[in-house]
Amino acid sequence: MKKHGTLNAALSRVIAELGHTDYIVIADCGLPVPPGVERIDLALKPGMPGFLDTLAVVLEDMQVERALLANEISQHNPVLESTATAMLEGRPLAHVPHGEFKQITRGARAIIRTGEATPYANVILYSGTTF
């Protein structure tokens, strides 16, 4: 049995397989998953697990170089945006329109679907290197 990090086998595998600049998406329960992109479905019920809980676990395991959010989060979910930004601890963070965000998800290694049921609770995390 794993001693540290995420216990979800699919999530653990995807993080271990990431190379520099590969990216994953942590998503609310409504973000569409494009055909051909792996879906890691953690959702149990609305709100469980939450976006921020999932982000915290992923940040413990993954070397994140930078992140991307949808512009709309600033207006529709500012508290979640503020908390997520603090959790990213000064890593470069950009914003794009939600439509563009959804287009970018087509190249993701995986989309991790949470039970989060608040608007625009999605982030793209780009893999960094540990050396």
PDB file of C-alpha atoms in Angstrom:
ATOM      1  CA  MET A   1       0.000   0.000   0.000  1.00  0.00           C
ATOM      2  CA  LYS A   2       1.186   3.517  -0.844  1.00  0.00           C
ATOM      3  CA  LYS A   3       2.483   5.444   2.131  1.00  0.00           C
ATOM      4  CA  HIS A   4       2.370   9.033   0.789  1.00  0.00           C
ATOM      5  CA  GLY A   5       0.497  11.022  -1.818  1.00  0.00           C
ATOM      6  CA  THR A   6      -2.760  10.222  -3.524  1.00  0.00           C
ATOM      7  CA  LEU A   7      -4.223   6.760  -3.080  1.00  0.00           C
ATOM      8  CA  ASN A   8      -6.243   7.000  -6.308  1.00  0.00           C
ATOM      9  CA  ALA A   9      -4.371   4.678  -8.666  1.00  0.00           C
ATOM     10  CA  ALA A  10      -5.320   6.439 -11.893  1.00  0.00           C
ATOM     11  CA  LEU A  11      -4.423   9.881 -10.555  1.00  0.00           C
ATOM     12  CA  SER A  12      -1.148   8.631  -9.105  1.00  0.00           C
ATOM     13  CA  ARG A  13      -0.252   6.994 -12.433  1.00  0.00           C
ATOM     14  CA  VAL A  14      -1.021  10.095 -14.514  1.00  0.00           C
ATOM     15  CA  ILE A  15       1.078  12.336 -12.263  1.00  0.00           C
ATOM     16  CA  ALA A  16       3.972   9.852 -12.419  1.00  0.00           C
ATOM     17  CA  GLU A  17       3.772   9.757 -16.224  1.00  0.00           C
ATOM     18  CA  LEU A  18       3.886  13.551 -16.727  1.00  0.00           C
ATOM     19  CA  GLY A  19       6.822  15.085 -18.528  1.00  0.00           C
ATOM     20  CA  HIS A  20       7.904  18.726 -18.523  1.00  0.00           C
ATOM     21  CA  THR A  21       5.081  20.980 -19.830  1.00  0.00           C
ATOM     22  CA  ASP A  22       2.504  18.168 -19.987  1.00  0.00           C
ATOM     23  CA  TYR A  23      -0.679  19.264 -18.269  1.00  0.00           C
ATOM     24  CA  ILE A  24      -3.679  17.987 -16.389  1.00  0.00           C
ATOM     25  CA  VAL A  25      -6.987  19.633 -15.553  1.00  0.00           C
ATOM     26  CA  ILE A  26      -8.762  19.649 -12.209  1.00  0.00           C
ATOM     27  CA  ALA A  27     -12.397  20.270 -13.056  1.00  0.00           C
ATOM     28  CA  ASP A  28     -15.774  20.871 -11.538  1.00  0.00           C
ATOM     29  CA  CYS A  29     -18.442  18.272 -12.245  1.00  0.00           C
ATOM     30  CA  GLY A  30     -19.756  20.154 -15.279  1.00  0.00           C
ATOM     31  CA  LEU A  31     -16.672  20.705 -17.438  1.00  0.00           C
ATOM     32  CA  PRO A  32     -16.953  18.662 -20.641  1.00  0.00           C
ATOM     33  CA  VAL A  33     -14.236  16.079 -21.239  1.00  0.00           C
ATOM     34  CA  PRO A  34     -13.151  16.079 -24.888  1.00  0.00           C
ATOM     35  CA  PRO A  35     -13.118  12.753 -26.740  1.00  0.00           C
ATOM     36  CA  GLY A  36      -9.768  11.011 -26.381  1.00  0.00           C
ATOM     37  CA  VAL A  37      -8.780  12.744 -23.126  1.00  0.00           C
ATOM     38  CA  GLU A  38      -8.591  10.461 -20.104  1.00  0.00           C
ATOM     39  CA  ARG A  39     -11.248  11.155 -17.467  1.00  0.00           C
ATOM     40  CA  ILE A  40     -10.350  10.415 -13.850  1.00  0.00           C
ATOM     41  CA  ASP A  41     -13.722  10.650 -12.162  1.00  0.00           C
ATOM     42  CA  LEU A  42     -13.471  11.329  -8.439  1.00  0.00           C
ATOM     43  CA  ALA A  43     -16.993  12.780  -8.125  1.00  0.00           C
ATOM     44  CA  LEU A  44     -19.141  11.091  -5.489  1.00  0.00           C
ATOM     45  CA  LYS A  45     -21.932  13.647  -5.087  1.00  0.00           C
ATOM     46  CA  PRO A  46     -22.276  17.420  -5.513  1.00  0.00           C
ATOM     47  CA  GLY A  47     -19.457  19.023  -3.543  1.00  0.00           C
ATOM     48  CA  MET A  48     -17.563  15.792  -2.830  1.00  0.00           C
ATOM     49  CA  PRO A  49     -14.693  15.819  -3.290  1.00  0.00           C
ATOM     50  CA  GLY A  50     -14.332  19.545  -3.591  1.00  0.00           C
ATOM     51  CA  PHE A  51     -12.089  21.349  -6.049  1.00  0.00           C
ATOM     52  CA  LEU A  52      -9.810  22.794  -3.360  1.00  0.00           C
ATOM     53  CA  ASP A  53      -9.364  19.440  -1.575  1.00  0.00           C
ATOM     54  CA  THR A  54      -8.421  17.825  -4.872  1.00  0.00           C
ATOM     55  CA  LEU A  55      -6.047  20.671  -5.767  1.00  0.00           C
ATOM     56  CA  ALA A  56      -4.308  20.310  -2.390  1.00  0.00           C
ATOM     57  CA  VAL A  57      -3.716  16.583  -2.907  1.00  0.00           C
ATOM     58  CA  VAL A  58      -2.440  17.059  -6.466  1.00  0.00           C
ATOM     59  CA  LEU A  59      -0.085  19.866  -5.401  1.00  0.00           C
ATOM     60  CA  GLU A  60       1.459  17.528  -2.802  1.00  0.00           C
ATOM     61  CA  ASP A  61       2.348  15.014  -5.543  1.00  0.00           C
ATOM     62  CA  MET A  62       2.903  17.079  -8.698  1.00  0.00           C
ATOM     63  CA  GLN A  63       5.672  19.535  -9.572  1.00  0.00           C
ATOM     64  CA  VAL A  64       3.621  22.401 -10.998  1.00  0.00           C
ATOM     65  CA  GLU A  65       5.409  24.987 -13.132  1.00  0.00           C
ATOM     66  CA  ARG A  66       2.435  27.239 -13.921  1.00  0.00           C
ATOM     67  CA  ALA A  67      -1.355  27.262 -13.985  1.00  0.00           C
ATOM     68  CA  LEU A  68      -4.239  28.529 -16.072  1.00  0.00           C
ATOM     69  CA  LEU A  69      -7.765  29.599 -15.050  1.00  0.00           C
ATOM     70  CA  ALA A  70     -10.775  30.888 -16.958  1.00  0.00           C
ATOM     71  CA  ASN A  71     -11.296  34.671 -16.843  1.00  0.00           C
ATOM     72  CA  GLU A  72     -14.858  34.152 -15.657  1.00  0.00           C
ATOM     73  CA  ILE A  73     -13.767  32.733 -12.300  1.00  0.00           C
ATOM     74  CA  SER A  74     -12.852  36.252 -11.149  1.00  0.00           C
ATOM     75  CA  GLN A  75     -16.466  37.412 -11.393  1.00  0.00           C
ATOM     76  CA  HIS A  76     -18.387  34.212 -10.663  1.00  0.00           C
ATOM     77  CA  ASN A  77     -16.227  32.445  -8.064  1.00  0.00           C
ATOM     78  CA  PRO A  78     -13.753  34.974  -6.567  1.00  0.00           C
ATOM     79  CA  VAL A  79     -13.360  33.230  -3.192  1.00  0.00           C
ATOM     80  CA  LEU A  80     -12.371  29.935  -4.813  1.00  0.00           C
ATOM     81  CA  GLU A  81     -10.029  31.833  -7.173  1.00  0.00           C
ATOM     82  CA  SER A  82      -8.347  33.607  -4.268  1.00  0.00           C
ATOM     83  CA  THR A  83      -7.859  30.383  -2.310  1.00  0.00           C
ATOM     84  CA  ALA A  84      -6.557  28.460  -5.337  1.00  0.00           C
ATOM     85  CA  THR A  85      -4.159  31.300  -6.160  1.00  0.00           C
ATOM     86  CA  ALA A  86      -2.785  31.215  -2.605  1.00  0.00           C
ATOM     87  CA  MET A  87      -2.378  27.436  -2.814  1.00  0.00           C
ATOM     88  CA  LEU A  88      -0.349  27.847  -6.009  1.00  0.00           C
ATOM     89  CA  GLU A  89       2.154  29.868  -3.931  1.00  0.00           C
ATOM     90  CA  GLY A  90       3.334  32.418  -6.471  1.00  0.00           C
ATOM     91  CA  ARG A  91       3.598  30.103  -9.472  1.00  0.00           C
ATOM     92  CA  PRO A  92       2.833  31.945 -12.713  1.00  0.00           C
ATOM     93  CA  LEU A  93      -0.929  32.046 -13.194  1.00  0.00           C
ATOM     94  CA  ALA A  94      -2.679  33.162 -16.376  1.00  0.00           C
ATOM     95  CA  HIS A  95      -6.319  33.603 -17.331  1.00  0.00           C
ATOM     96  CA  VAL A  96      -8.078  32.961 -20.665  1.00  0.00           C
ATOM     97  CA  PRO A  97     -11.726  33.102 -21.734  1.00  0.00           C
ATOM     98  CA  HIS A  98     -13.661  29.981 -20.728  1.00  0.00           C
ATOM     99  CA  GLY A  99     -14.218  28.978 -24.350  1.00  0.00           C
ATOM    100  CA  GLU A 100     -10.469  29.029 -24.960  1.00  0.00           C
ATOM    101  CA  PHE A 101      -9.906  27.155 -21.696  1.00  0.00           C
ATOM    102  CA  LYS A 102     -12.168  24.349 -22.944  1.00  0.00           C
ATOM    103  CA  GLN A 103     -10.257  24.216 -26.242  1.00  0.00           C
ATOM    104  CA  ILE A 104      -6.936  23.879 -24.373  1.00  0.00           C
ATOM    105  CA  THR A 105      -8.286  20.909 -22.402  1.00  0.00           C
ATOM    106  CA  ARG A 106      -8.181  18.886 -25.646  1.00  0.00           C
ATOM    107  CA  GLY A 107      -4.423  18.465 -25.147  1.00  0.00           C
ATOM    108  CA  ALA A 108      -4.578  17.458 -21.481  1.00  0.00           C
ATOM    109  CA  ARG A 109      -3.091  14.169 -20.340  1.00  0.00           C
ATOM    110  CA  ALA A 110      -6.149  13.791 -18.099  1.00  0.00           C
ATOM    111  CA  ILE A 111      -9.107  15.679 -16.685  1.00  0.00           C
ATOM    112  CA  ILE A 112      -9.760  14.998 -13.024  1.00  0.00           C
ATOM    113  CA  ARG A 113     -13.501  15.419 -12.428  1.00  0.00           C
ATOM    114  CA  THR A 114     -14.367  16.462  -8.889  1.00  0.00           C
ATOM    115  CA  GLY A 115     -17.775  16.821  -7.296  1.00  0.00           C
ATOM    116  CA  GLU A 116     -17.335  20.608  -7.187  1.00  0.00           C
ATOM    117  CA  ALA A 117     -20.618  22.275  -8.125  1.00  0.00           C
ATOM    118  CA  THR A 118     -19.635  25.945  -8.245  1.00  0.00           C
ATOM    119  CA  PRO A 119     -19.010  27.948 -11.440  1.00  0.00           C
ATOM    120  CA  TYR A 120     -15.662  27.944 -13.254  1.00  0.00           C
ATOM    121  CA  ALA A 121     -13.938  25.764 -10.634  1.00  0.00           C
ATOM    122  CA  ASN A 122     -11.368  24.481 -13.120  1.00  0.00           C
ATOM    123  CA  VAL A 123      -7.598  24.799 -13.386  1.00  0.00           C
ATOM    124  CA  ILE A 124      -4.981  23.592 -15.832  1.00  0.00           C
ATOM    125  CA  LEU A 125      -1.733  22.588 -14.111  1.00  0.00           C
ATOM    126  CA  TYR A 126       1.430  22.437 -16.232  1.00  0.00           C
ATOM    127  CA  SER A 127       4.107  20.009 -15.115  1.00  0.00           C
ATOM    128  CA  GLY A 128       7.511  21.308 -14.135  1.00  0.00           C
ATOM    129  CA  THR A 129      10.746  19.508 -13.400  1.00  0.00           C
ATOM    130  CA  THR A 130      12.271  18.681 -10.052  1.00  0.00           C
ATOM    131  CA  PHE A 131      15.819  19.367 -11.235  1.00  0.00           C
TER     132      PHE A 131
END
